[in-house]
Amino acid sequence: MDHKDHETEISCHITSDRRSHHSDKVKQNLVTRLNRIEGQIRGIKGLIEKDTYCDDVITQISATQSALNSVAKILLEGHLKNCVVERIQDGDMEVVDEVLTTIQKLMKK
């Protein structure tokens, strides 16, 4: 499922405990992706335990990193289009620095 199909369904509401609220469709998509990633991690562990050729393990690690990046992109896109826009409209410009810090963290990986 393409993340653009549900990009506008992610909505982060600013509350005292800073939670985001995703539609059930988006949440299920993210959980499905994370379950798949969890399986990939277990698979990598199994490859290590079986003394699998290093290059093959590295290839699997790369695929897992790519899958995690995909989850982050879905979350970031929804965050920008909803949470950030909402906070800016409310006059909260601190959100810009917060997003820049988040993007810097993602780019270090």
Short mmCIF file of C-alpha atoms in Angstrom, two decimals:
data_model
loop_
_atom_site.label_atom_id
_atom_site.label_comp_id
_atom_site.label_asym_id
_atom_site.label_seq_id
_atom_site.Cartn_x
_atom_site.Cartn_y
_atom_site.Cartn_z
CA MET A 1 0.00 0.00 0.00
CA ASP A 2 1.47 3.35 -1.04
CA HIS A 3 1.96 5.76 1.82
CA LYS A 4 0.49 8.62 -0.24
CA ASP A 5 -2.91 6.94 0.00
CA HIS A 6 -3.15 7.80 3.68
CA GLU A 7 -0.84 10.74 4.12
CA THR A 8 -3.69 13.08 4.98
CA GLU A 9 -5.16 10.63 7.46
CA ILE A 10 -2.33 11.13 9.95
CA SER A 11 -3.25 13.76 12.45
CA CYS A 12 -1.17 14.72 15.46
CA HIS A 13 -3.11 16.56 18.10
CA ILE A 14 -1.12 18.61 20.53
CA THR A 15 -1.97 17.58 24.05
CA SER A 16 -0.09 17.68 27.30
CA ASP A 17 1.32 14.21 26.65
CA ARG A 18 2.22 14.97 22.99
CA ARG A 19 0.45 12.06 21.34
CA SER A 20 -0.41 11.67 17.72
CA HIS A 21 -3.63 10.16 16.52
CA HIS A 22 -3.66 8.11 13.34
CA SER A 23 -6.64 6.72 11.53
CA ASP A 24 -7.14 3.00 11.99
CA LYS A 25 -6.10 2.49 8.37
CA VAL A 26 -2.78 4.29 8.83
CA LYS A 27 -2.12 2.66 12.17
CA GLN A 28 -2.73 -0.80 10.74
CA ASN A 29 -0.42 -0.05 7.80
CA LEU A 30 2.36 1.07 10.14
CA VAL A 31 1.87 -1.92 12.46
CA THR A 32 1.95 -4.30 9.48
CA ARG A 33 5.17 -2.73 8.24
CA LEU A 34 6.73 -2.89 11.71
CA ASN A 35 5.69 -6.53 12.14
CA ARG A 36 7.43 -7.30 8.85
CA ILE A 37 10.54 -5.42 10.05
CA GLU A 38 10.44 -7.33 13.32
CA GLY A 39 10.46 -10.55 11.30
CA GLN A 40 13.39 -9.28 9.26
CA ILE A 41 15.33 -8.58 12.45
CA ARG A 42 14.65 -12.09 13.73
CA GLY A 43 15.78 -13.41 10.34
CA ILE A 44 19.03 -11.46 10.57
CA LYS A 45 19.64 -12.85 14.03
CA GLY A 46 19.10 -16.34 12.63
CA LEU A 47 21.57 -15.67 9.81
CA ILE A 48 24.19 -14.62 12.36
CA GLU A 49 23.53 -17.73 14.46
CA LYS A 50 23.95 -19.91 11.35
CA ASP A 51 27.24 -18.24 10.40
CA THR A 52 25.76 -17.01 7.12
CA TYR A 53 28.15 -15.29 4.72
CA CYS A 54 28.66 -11.70 5.89
CA ASP A 55 27.65 -10.05 2.62
CA ASP A 56 24.30 -11.85 2.70
CA VAL A 57 23.67 -10.63 6.24
CA ILE A 58 24.61 -7.07 5.29
CA THR A 59 22.17 -7.20 2.37
CA GLN A 60 19.38 -8.19 4.76
CA ILE A 61 20.36 -5.40 7.17
CA SER A 62 20.19 -2.92 4.30
CA ALA A 63 16.70 -4.11 3.35
CA THR A 64 15.58 -3.72 6.96
CA GLN A 65 16.99 -0.20 7.18
CA SER A 66 15.15 0.68 4.00
CA ALA A 67 11.89 -0.65 5.46
CA LEU A 68 12.39 1.44 8.61
CA ASN A 69 13.08 4.50 6.48
CA SER A 70 9.79 3.89 4.71
CA VAL A 71 7.93 3.92 8.03
CA ALA A 72 9.71 7.13 9.02
CA LYS A 73 8.78 8.78 5.70
CA ILE A 74 5.10 7.94 6.17
CA LEU A 75 5.17 9.39 9.69
CA LEU A 76 7.16 12.48 8.69
CA GLU A 77 4.90 13.26 5.75
CA GLY A 78 1.77 13.04 7.87
CA HIS A 79 3.44 15.00 10.65
CA LEU A 80 4.37 17.83 8.31
CA LYS A 81 1.00 18.00 6.57
CA ASN A 82 -1.03 17.88 9.74
CA CYS A 83 0.74 18.43 13.06
CA VAL A 84 3.25 21.01 11.87
CA VAL A 85 0.74 22.95 9.79
CA GLU A 86 -1.70 22.97 12.70
CA ARG A 87 0.90 24.22 15.15
CA ILE A 88 2.10 26.94 12.79
CA GLN A 89 -1.51 28.04 12.23
CA ASP A 90 -1.82 28.24 16.03
CA GLY A 91 1.26 30.50 16.09
CA ASP A 92 3.63 27.88 17.51
CA MET A 93 6.78 28.46 15.46
CA GLU A 94 8.91 26.27 17.77
CA VAL A 95 7.64 23.33 15.75
CA VAL A 96 9.93 24.37 12.87
CA ASP A 97 13.06 23.84 14.97
CA GLU A 98 11.61 20.56 16.24
CA VAL A 99 11.08 19.28 12.68
CA LEU A 100 14.55 20.40 11.59
CA THR A 101 16.08 18.49 14.50
CA THR A 102 14.04 15.42 13.57
CA ILE A 103 15.14 15.61 9.93
CA GLN A 104 18.77 15.98 11.00
CA LYS A 105 18.44 12.82 13.11
CA LEU A 106 16.94 10.92 10.16
CA MET A 107 19.67 12.09 7.79
CA LYS A 108 22.46 10.87 10.10
CA LYS A 109 21.38 7.31 9.51
#
